[in-house]
Amino acid sequence: MENFNKPHTPIKQWAADDKPREKMLARGADALSATELLAILINNGTRSKSAIDLARELLQQGSNSLSSLAKMSLKDLQKVKGVGPAKAVAIKAALQLGILLEEEALNQLPVLRSSKDIAVYLRKRLQHESRESFIVVYLNKANRVLATEVVSTGGVTGTIADPKIIFKRALELQASHLILSHNHPSGNLRPSEADRKLTDKIKQAARLIDMEVIDHIIVSDQGYYSFADSGDMI
């Protein structure tokens, strides 16, 4: 349980076991709460608020959810009084590192055997986005991941993926299989007619150069929809 001591008491006056940095040094990162980890990134507070106070306010701005916090822009983060550009950049950078860590873990997977293998990663990668983004996962013949790349980013309601960009990169990587993916910021997982037409267009084009689109996965904070699992890739 977090011990925030008295409101507005400077962290340097806290007991050593309660100071986030000292606590991490003594007990490891796992011992810290999200608020305490954010406080370390914030580094220092203001005259009236400690770094912990600011961290708590930031989490409240994100409905006490790190996922929601990750969706906030730099401008949104700075709406908390005491969080300026430098603090906002540090927080955003740390959250982005978490996303890159997930991507690195995916690229270290030996072989993708099911839609769930990739959907879990893609959901973590895209569910925080407030705009629609289109990602392509490039695989070799053994379904080993060669690369995962964002090929386009659009607005809140849609994005356009250019097949020329997708296949140019696929040829550079000598990929055999492709997995398409995009997010629905609205949370709705139902494919639109545009989603179906784009999937079919890319699938047909892939066949002309001896490649195969093996799935198109739509993700949101509600879960994921797999075209392959739903029988839509036939």
PDB file of C-alpha atoms in Angstrom:
ATOM      1  CA  MET A   1       0.000   0.000   0.000  1.00  0.00           C
ATOM      2  CA  GLU A   2       1.320   3.405  -0.920  1.00  0.00           C
ATOM      3  CA  ASN A   3       2.237   5.746   1.887  1.00  0.00           C
ATOM      4  CA  PHE A   4       1.876   9.317   0.713  1.00  0.00           C
ATOM      5  CA  ASN A   5       2.578  10.756   4.182  1.00  0.00           C
ATOM      6  CA  LYS A   6       1.150  14.223   4.777  1.00  0.00           C
ATOM      7  CA  PRO A   7      -0.160  16.171   1.768  1.00  0.00           C
ATOM      8  CA  HIS A   8       2.458  18.484   0.250  1.00  0.00           C
ATOM      9  CA  THR A   9       5.267  17.153   2.434  1.00  0.00           C
ATOM     10  CA  PRO A  10       8.429  17.255   0.271  1.00  0.00           C
ATOM     11  CA  ILE A  11       9.575  13.746  -0.672  1.00  0.00           C
ATOM     12  CA  LYS A  12      13.055  14.464   0.696  1.00  0.00           C
ATOM     13  CA  GLN A  13      11.491  14.666   4.172  1.00  0.00           C
ATOM     14  CA  TRP A  14       9.854  11.238   3.871  1.00  0.00           C
ATOM     15  CA  ALA A  15      11.203   8.097   5.490  1.00  0.00           C
ATOM     16  CA  ALA A  16      13.742   6.396   3.217  1.00  0.00           C
ATOM     17  CA  ASP A  17      11.466   3.389   2.665  1.00  0.00           C
ATOM     18  CA  ASP A  18       8.762   5.699   1.290  1.00  0.00           C
ATOM     19  CA  LYS A  19      10.908   7.608  -1.200  1.00  0.00           C
ATOM     20  CA  PRO A  20      10.355   6.116  -4.712  1.00  0.00           C
ATOM     21  CA  ARG A  21      14.022   6.131  -5.789  1.00  0.00           C
ATOM     22  CA  GLU A  22      15.308   4.731  -2.494  1.00  0.00           C
ATOM     23  CA  LYS A  23      12.506   2.184  -2.465  1.00  0.00           C
ATOM     24  CA  MET A  24      13.464   0.968  -5.946  1.00  0.00           C
ATOM     25  CA  LEU A  25      17.134   0.749  -5.004  1.00  0.00           C
ATOM     26  CA  ALA A  26      16.328  -1.238  -1.883  1.00  0.00           C
ATOM     27  CA  ARG A  27      13.480  -3.426  -3.096  1.00  0.00           C
ATOM     28  CA  GLY A  28      13.484  -3.358  -6.899  1.00  0.00           C
ATOM     29  CA  ALA A  29      11.148  -1.827  -9.508  1.00  0.00           C
ATOM     30  CA  ASP A  30       8.445  -4.416  -8.867  1.00  0.00           C
ATOM     31  CA  ALA A  31       7.895  -2.976  -5.388  1.00  0.00           C
ATOM     32  CA  LEU A  32       6.742   0.374  -6.776  1.00  0.00           C
ATOM     33  CA  SER A  33       3.208   1.333  -7.753  1.00  0.00           C
ATOM     34  CA  ALA A  34       2.356   3.078 -11.022  1.00  0.00           C
ATOM     35  CA  THR A  35       2.087   6.355  -9.094  1.00  0.00           C
ATOM     36  CA  GLU A  36       5.560   5.948  -7.616  1.00  0.00           C
ATOM     37  CA  LEU A  37       7.076   5.038 -10.996  1.00  0.00           C
ATOM     38  CA  LEU A  38       5.501   8.114 -12.549  1.00  0.00           C
ATOM     39  CA  ALA A  39       6.842  10.229  -9.688  1.00  0.00           C
ATOM     40  CA  ILE A  40      10.375   9.115 -10.542  1.00  0.00           C
ATOM     41  CA  LEU A  41       9.847  10.276 -14.136  1.00  0.00           C
ATOM     42  CA  ILE A  42       8.379  13.582 -12.954  1.00  0.00           C
ATOM     43  CA  ASN A  43      11.500  13.999 -10.795  1.00  0.00           C
ATOM     44  CA  ASN A  44      10.357  16.959  -8.715  1.00  0.00           C
ATOM     45  CA  GLY A  45       7.147  18.617  -7.673  1.00  0.00           C
ATOM     46  CA  THR A  46       6.080  22.192  -7.077  1.00  0.00           C
ATOM     47  CA  ARG A  47       5.841  24.331  -3.952  1.00  0.00           C
ATOM     48  CA  SER A  48       2.396  22.974  -3.183  1.00  0.00           C
ATOM     49  CA  LYS A  49       2.602  19.461  -4.671  1.00  0.00           C
ATOM     50  CA  SER A  50       5.094  16.629  -4.425  1.00  0.00           C
ATOM     51  CA  ALA A  51       6.049  14.528  -7.438  1.00  0.00           C
ATOM     52  CA  ILE A  52       3.753  11.831  -6.026  1.00  0.00           C
ATOM     53  CA  ASP A  53       0.867  14.314  -5.940  1.00  0.00           C
ATOM     54  CA  LEU A  54       1.469  15.207  -9.587  1.00  0.00           C
ATOM     55  CA  ALA A  55       1.721  11.542 -10.535  1.00  0.00           C
ATOM     56  CA  ARG A  56      -1.569  10.819  -8.812  1.00  0.00           C
ATOM     57  CA  GLU A  57      -3.246  13.710 -10.647  1.00  0.00           C
ATOM     58  CA  LEU A  58      -1.908  12.468 -13.977  1.00  0.00           C
ATOM     59  CA  LEU A  59      -3.338   9.008 -13.386  1.00  0.00           C
ATOM     60  CA  GLN A  60      -6.667  10.554 -12.435  1.00  0.00           C
ATOM     61  CA  GLN A  61      -6.606  12.464 -15.724  1.00  0.00           C
ATOM     62  CA  GLY A  62      -6.296   9.060 -17.392  1.00  0.00           C
ATOM     63  CA  SER A  63      -9.141   7.531 -15.343  1.00  0.00           C
ATOM     64  CA  ASN A  64      -6.529   5.758 -13.191  1.00  0.00           C
ATOM     65  CA  SER A  65      -5.547   3.663 -16.206  1.00  0.00           C
ATOM     66  CA  LEU A  66      -2.067   3.504 -17.722  1.00  0.00           C
ATOM     67  CA  SER A  67      -3.693   2.492 -20.996  1.00  0.00           C
ATOM     68  CA  SER A  68      -5.708   5.724 -21.004  1.00  0.00           C
ATOM     69  CA  LEU A  69      -2.655   7.720 -19.918  1.00  0.00           C
ATOM     70  CA  ALA A  70      -0.728   6.334 -22.895  1.00  0.00           C
ATOM     71  CA  LYS A  71      -3.382   7.753 -25.229  1.00  0.00           C
ATOM     72  CA  MET A  72      -2.947  11.275 -23.906  1.00  0.00           C
ATOM     73  CA  SER A  73      -1.043  13.770 -26.027  1.00  0.00           C
ATOM     74  CA  LEU A  74       1.836  15.885 -24.751  1.00  0.00           C
ATOM     75  CA  LYS A  75      -0.590  18.792 -24.593  1.00  0.00           C
ATOM     76  CA  ASP A  76      -3.053  16.754 -22.510  1.00  0.00           C
ATOM     77  CA  LEU A  77      -0.328  15.713 -20.053  1.00  0.00           C
ATOM     78  CA  GLN A  78       0.563  19.357 -19.500  1.00  0.00           C
ATOM     79  CA  LYS A  79      -2.985  20.148 -18.374  1.00  0.00           C
ATOM     80  CA  VAL A  80      -1.911  18.983 -14.909  1.00  0.00           C
ATOM     81  CA  LYS A  81      -0.472  22.082 -13.259  1.00  0.00           C
ATOM     82  CA  GLY A  82       3.192  21.436 -12.517  1.00  0.00           C
ATOM     83  CA  VAL A  83       3.739  19.163 -15.532  1.00  0.00           C
ATOM     84  CA  GLY A  84       5.611  21.161 -18.146  1.00  0.00           C
ATOM     85  CA  PRO A  85       7.002  20.162 -21.554  1.00  0.00           C
ATOM     86  CA  ALA A  86      10.079  18.402 -20.128  1.00  0.00           C
ATOM     87  CA  LYS A  87       8.063  16.256 -17.711  1.00  0.00           C
ATOM     88  CA  ALA A  88       5.450  15.477 -20.380  1.00  0.00           C
ATOM     89  CA  VAL A  89       8.157  14.388 -22.842  1.00  0.00           C
ATOM     90  CA  ALA A  90       9.804  12.141 -20.223  1.00  0.00           C
ATOM     91  CA  ILE A  91       6.477  10.471 -19.407  1.00  0.00           C
ATOM     92  CA  LYS A  92       5.537   9.999 -23.064  1.00  0.00           C
ATOM     93  CA  ALA A  93       8.988   8.598 -23.819  1.00  0.00           C
ATOM     94  CA  ALA A  94       8.698   6.050 -21.002  1.00  0.00           C
ATOM     95  CA  LEU A  95       5.275   4.916 -22.194  1.00  0.00           C
ATOM     96  CA  GLN A  96       6.592   4.582 -25.747  1.00  0.00           C
ATOM     97  CA  LEU A  97       9.505   2.484 -24.479  1.00  0.00           C
ATOM     98  CA  GLY A  98       6.937   0.103 -23.034  1.00  0.00           C
ATOM     99  CA  ILE A  99       5.335  -0.236 -26.462  1.00  0.00           C
ATOM    100  CA  LEU A 100       8.713  -0.840 -28.118  1.00  0.00           C
ATOM    101  CA  LEU A 101       9.501  -3.473 -25.502  1.00  0.00           C
ATOM    102  CA  GLU A 102       6.353  -5.356 -26.508  1.00  0.00           C
ATOM    103  CA  GLU A 103       7.375  -5.081 -30.161  1.00  0.00           C
ATOM    104  CA  GLU A 104      10.830  -6.439 -29.401  1.00  0.00           C
ATOM    105  CA  ALA A 105       9.277  -9.373 -27.561  1.00  0.00           C
ATOM    106  CA  LEU A 106       7.142 -10.123 -30.611  1.00  0.00           C
ATOM    107  CA  ASN A 107      10.144 -10.084 -32.932  1.00  0.00           C
ATOM    108  CA  GLN A 108      11.820 -12.625 -30.663  1.00  0.00           C
ATOM    109  CA  LEU A 109       8.945 -15.083 -30.986  1.00  0.00           C
ATOM    110  CA  PRO A 110      10.311 -18.128 -32.836  1.00  0.00           C
ATOM    111  CA  VAL A 111       7.188 -18.920 -34.886  1.00  0.00           C
ATOM    112  CA  LEU A 112       3.635 -17.581 -35.008  1.00  0.00           C
ATOM    113  CA  ARG A 113       1.238 -20.508 -34.773  1.00  0.00           C
ATOM    114  CA  SER A 114      -2.135 -18.818 -34.332  1.00  0.00           C
ATOM    115  CA  SER A 115      -3.945 -15.507 -34.705  1.00  0.00           C
ATOM    116  CA  LYS A 116      -3.885 -15.165 -30.939  1.00  0.00           C
ATOM    117  CA  ASP A 117      -0.056 -15.107 -30.914  1.00  0.00           C
ATOM    118  CA  ILE A 118       0.003 -11.923 -32.942  1.00  0.00           C
ATOM    119  CA  ALA A 119      -3.321 -10.443 -31.805  1.00  0.00           C
ATOM    120  CA  VAL A 120      -2.174 -10.188 -28.189  1.00  0.00           C
ATOM    121  CA  TYR A 121       0.818  -8.134 -29.249  1.00  0.00           C
ATOM    122  CA  LEU A 122      -1.066  -6.028 -31.776  1.00  0.00           C
ATOM    123  CA  ARG A 123      -3.750  -5.180 -29.263  1.00  0.00           C
ATOM    124  CA  LYS A 124      -1.116  -3.953 -26.795  1.00  0.00           C
ATOM    125  CA  ARG A 125       0.609  -2.034 -29.588  1.00  0.00           C
ATOM    126  CA  LEU A 126      -2.473  -0.309 -30.980  1.00  0.00           C
ATOM    127  CA  GLN A 127      -5.148  -0.127 -28.304  1.00  0.00           C
ATOM    128  CA  HIS A 128      -3.632   3.063 -26.852  1.00  0.00           C
ATOM    129  CA  GLU A 129      -3.827   4.950 -30.146  1.00  0.00           C
ATOM    130  CA  SER A 130      -6.455   7.671 -30.456  1.00  0.00           C
ATOM    131  CA  ARG A 131      -6.050   7.634 -34.249  1.00  0.00           C
ATOM    132  CA  GLU A 132      -6.431   4.705 -36.598  1.00  0.00           C
ATOM    133  CA  SER A 133      -3.120   3.135 -37.617  1.00  0.00           C
ATOM    134  CA  PHE A 134      -2.387   0.349 -40.085  1.00  0.00           C
ATOM    135  CA  ILE A 135       0.362  -2.151 -39.269  1.00  0.00           C
ATOM    136  CA  VAL A 136       1.778  -4.959 -41.373  1.00  0.00           C
ATOM    137  CA  VAL A 137       3.587  -7.937 -39.879  1.00  0.00           C
ATOM    138  CA  TYR A 138       6.011  -9.471 -42.380  1.00  0.00           C
ATOM    139  CA  LEU A 139       6.855 -13.168 -42.031  1.00  0.00           C
ATOM    140  CA  ASN A 140       9.011 -15.715 -43.831  1.00  0.00           C
ATOM    141  CA  LYS A 141       7.834 -19.124 -45.074  1.00  0.00           C
ATOM    142  CA  ALA A 142       8.177 -20.603 -41.585  1.00  0.00           C
ATOM    143  CA  ASN A 143       5.995 -17.804 -40.147  1.00  0.00           C
ATOM    144  CA  ARG A 144       8.922 -16.251 -38.308  1.00  0.00           C
ATOM    145  CA  VAL A 145       8.514 -12.495 -37.819  1.00  0.00           C
ATOM    146  CA  LEU A 146      10.811 -10.438 -40.042  1.00  0.00           C
ATOM    147  CA  ALA A 147       9.429  -7.011 -39.144  1.00  0.00           C
ATOM    148  CA  THR A 148       6.358  -5.178 -37.898  1.00  0.00           C
ATOM    149  CA  GLU A 149       5.811  -1.737 -39.386  1.00  0.00           C
ATOM    150  CA  VAL A 150       3.240   1.041 -39.293  1.00  0.00           C
ATOM    151  CA  VAL A 151       2.466   1.788 -42.939  1.00  0.00           C
ATOM    152  CA  SER A 152      -0.068   4.561 -42.397  1.00  0.00           C
ATOM    153  CA  THR A 153      -1.773   6.612 -39.713  1.00  0.00           C
ATOM    154  CA  GLY A 154      -5.075   8.330 -40.271  1.00  0.00           C
ATOM    155  CA  GLY A 155      -7.788  10.047 -38.293  1.00  0.00           C
ATOM    156  CA  VAL A 156     -10.164   8.860 -35.624  1.00  0.00           C
ATOM    157  CA  THR A 157     -12.482   7.156 -38.110  1.00  0.00           C
ATOM    158  CA  GLY A 158     -10.182   5.652 -40.705  1.00  0.00           C
ATOM    159  CA  THR A 159      -6.863   5.264 -42.450  1.00  0.00           C
ATOM    160  CA  ILE A 160      -5.760   4.304 -45.938  1.00  0.00           C
ATOM    161  CA  ALA A 161      -3.091   1.664 -46.500  1.00  0.00           C
ATOM    162  CA  ASP A 162      -1.198   1.933 -49.791  1.00  0.00           C
ATOM    163  CA  PRO A 163      -0.509  -1.554 -51.236  1.00  0.00           C
ATOM    164  CA  LYS A 164       2.565  -0.197 -53.068  1.00  0.00           C
ATOM    165  CA  ILE A 165       4.217   0.692 -49.744  1.00  0.00           C
ATOM    166  CA  ILE A 166       3.258  -2.657 -48.230  1.00  0.00           C
ATOM    167  CA  PHE A 167       4.654  -4.742 -51.082  1.00  0.00           C
ATOM    168  CA  LYS A 168       7.780  -2.629 -51.574  1.00  0.00           C
ATOM    169  CA  ARG A 169       8.782  -3.438 -48.002  1.00  0.00           C
ATOM    170  CA  ALA A 170       7.683  -7.065 -48.364  1.00  0.00           C
ATOM    171  CA  LEU A 171       9.977  -7.499 -51.361  1.00  0.00           C
ATOM    172  CA  GLU A 172      12.883  -5.854 -49.526  1.00  0.00           C
ATOM    173  CA  LEU A 173      12.425  -8.307 -46.650  1.00  0.00           C
ATOM    174  CA  GLN A 174      11.757 -11.248 -48.990  1.00  0.00           C
ATOM    175  CA  ALA A 175       8.609 -11.943 -46.988  1.00  0.00           C
ATOM    176  CA  SER A 176       6.331 -14.828 -47.883  1.00  0.00           C
ATOM    177  CA  HIS A 177       3.396 -14.106 -45.590  1.00  0.00           C
ATOM    178  CA  LEU A 178       1.729 -10.917 -44.407  1.00  0.00           C
ATOM    179  CA  ILE A 179      -0.574 -10.163 -41.502  1.00  0.00           C
ATOM    180  CA  LEU A 180      -2.518  -6.929 -41.778  1.00  0.00           C
ATOM    181  CA  SER A 181      -3.796  -5.101 -38.743  1.00  0.00           C
ATOM    182  CA  HIS A 182      -5.416  -1.848 -37.759  1.00  0.00           C
ATOM    183  CA  ASN A 183      -7.137  -0.434 -34.714  1.00  0.00           C
ATOM    184  CA  HIS A 184     -10.638   0.917 -34.213  1.00  0.00           C
ATOM    185  CA  PRO A 185     -10.373   3.794 -31.692  1.00  0.00           C
ATOM    186  CA  SER A 186     -14.158   3.661 -31.298  1.00  0.00           C
ATOM    187  CA  GLY A 187     -13.839   0.219 -29.693  1.00  0.00           C
ATOM    188  CA  ASN A 188     -16.114  -1.421 -32.260  1.00  0.00           C
ATOM    189  CA  LEU A 189     -14.508  -4.591 -33.603  1.00  0.00           C
ATOM    190  CA  ARG A 190     -16.883  -5.155 -36.535  1.00  0.00           C
ATOM    191  CA  PRO A 191     -15.076  -4.873 -39.915  1.00  0.00           C
ATOM    192  CA  SER A 192     -16.420  -2.126 -42.148  1.00  0.00           C
ATOM    193  CA  GLU A 193     -17.140  -2.633 -45.830  1.00  0.00           C
ATOM    194  CA  ALA A 194     -14.009  -0.586 -46.535  1.00  0.00           C
ATOM    195  CA  ASP A 195     -11.986  -2.955 -44.309  1.00  0.00           C
ATOM    196  CA  ARG A 196     -13.247  -5.955 -46.292  1.00  0.00           C
ATOM    197  CA  LYS A 197     -12.559  -4.350 -49.669  1.00  0.00           C
ATOM    198  CA  LEU A 198      -9.035  -3.320 -48.661  1.00  0.00           C
ATOM    199  CA  THR A 199      -8.293  -6.819 -47.333  1.00  0.00           C
ATOM    200  CA  ASP A 200      -9.449  -8.404 -50.576  1.00  0.00           C
ATOM    201  CA  LYS A 201      -7.487  -5.892 -52.672  1.00  0.00           C
ATOM    202  CA  ILE A 202      -4.224  -6.573 -50.820  1.00  0.00           C
ATOM    203  CA  LYS A 203      -4.879 -10.327 -50.760  1.00  0.00           C
ATOM    204  CA  GLN A 204      -5.391 -10.462 -54.537  1.00  0.00           C
ATOM    205  CA  ALA A 205      -2.322  -8.313 -55.197  1.00  0.00           C
ATOM    206  CA  ALA A 206      -0.189 -10.541 -52.944  1.00  0.00           C
ATOM    207  CA  ARG A 207      -1.054 -13.606 -54.997  1.00  0.00           C
ATOM    208  CA  LEU A 208       0.378 -11.969 -58.115  1.00  0.00           C
ATOM    209  CA  ILE A 209       3.841 -11.851 -56.520  1.00  0.00           C
ATOM    210  CA  ASP A 210       3.631 -15.232 -54.802  1.00  0.00           C
ATOM    211  CA  MET A 211       2.877 -13.901 -51.327  1.00  0.00           C
ATOM    212  CA  GLU A 212      -0.022 -14.685 -49.023  1.00  0.00           C
ATOM    213  CA  VAL A 213      -2.042 -12.502 -46.680  1.00  0.00           C
ATOM    214  CA  ILE A 214      -2.826 -14.934 -43.888  1.00  0.00           C
ATOM    215  CA  ASP A 215      -4.900 -12.658 -41.665  1.00  0.00           C
ATOM    216  CA  HIS A 216      -6.248  -9.199 -41.051  1.00  0.00           C
ATOM    217  CA  ILE A 217      -6.670  -8.401 -37.364  1.00  0.00           C
ATOM    218  CA  ILE A 218      -8.726  -5.508 -36.028  1.00  0.00           C
ATOM    219  CA  VAL A 219      -7.927  -4.490 -32.459  1.00  0.00           C
ATOM    220  CA  SER A 220      -9.405  -2.170 -29.864  1.00  0.00           C
ATOM    221  CA  ASP A 221      -9.548  -1.912 -26.097  1.00  0.00           C
ATOM    222  CA  GLN A 222     -12.470  -4.357 -26.328  1.00  0.00           C
ATOM    223  CA  GLY A 223     -10.404  -7.207 -27.821  1.00  0.00           C
ATOM    224  CA  TYR A 224      -9.649  -8.286 -31.391  1.00  0.00           C
ATOM    225  CA  TYR A 225     -11.302  -9.587 -34.555  1.00  0.00           C
ATOM    226  CA  SER A 226      -9.452 -12.028 -36.808  1.00  0.00           C
ATOM    227  CA  PHE A 227     -10.553 -12.314 -40.435  1.00  0.00           C
ATOM    228  CA  ALA A 228      -8.906 -15.744 -40.590  1.00  0.00           C
ATOM    229  CA  ASP A 229     -10.586 -17.102 -37.458  1.00  0.00           C
ATOM    230  CA  SER A 230     -13.916 -15.765 -38.700  1.00  0.00           C
ATOM    231  CA  GLY A 231     -13.594 -17.425 -42.106  1.00  0.00           C
ATOM    232  CA  ASP A 232     -13.260 -14.123 -43.983  1.00  0.00           C
ATOM    233  CA  MET A 233      -9.886 -14.909 -45.622  1.00  0.00           C
ATOM    234  CA  ILE A 234     -11.281 -17.538 -48.011  1.00  0.00           C
TER     235      ILE A 234
END
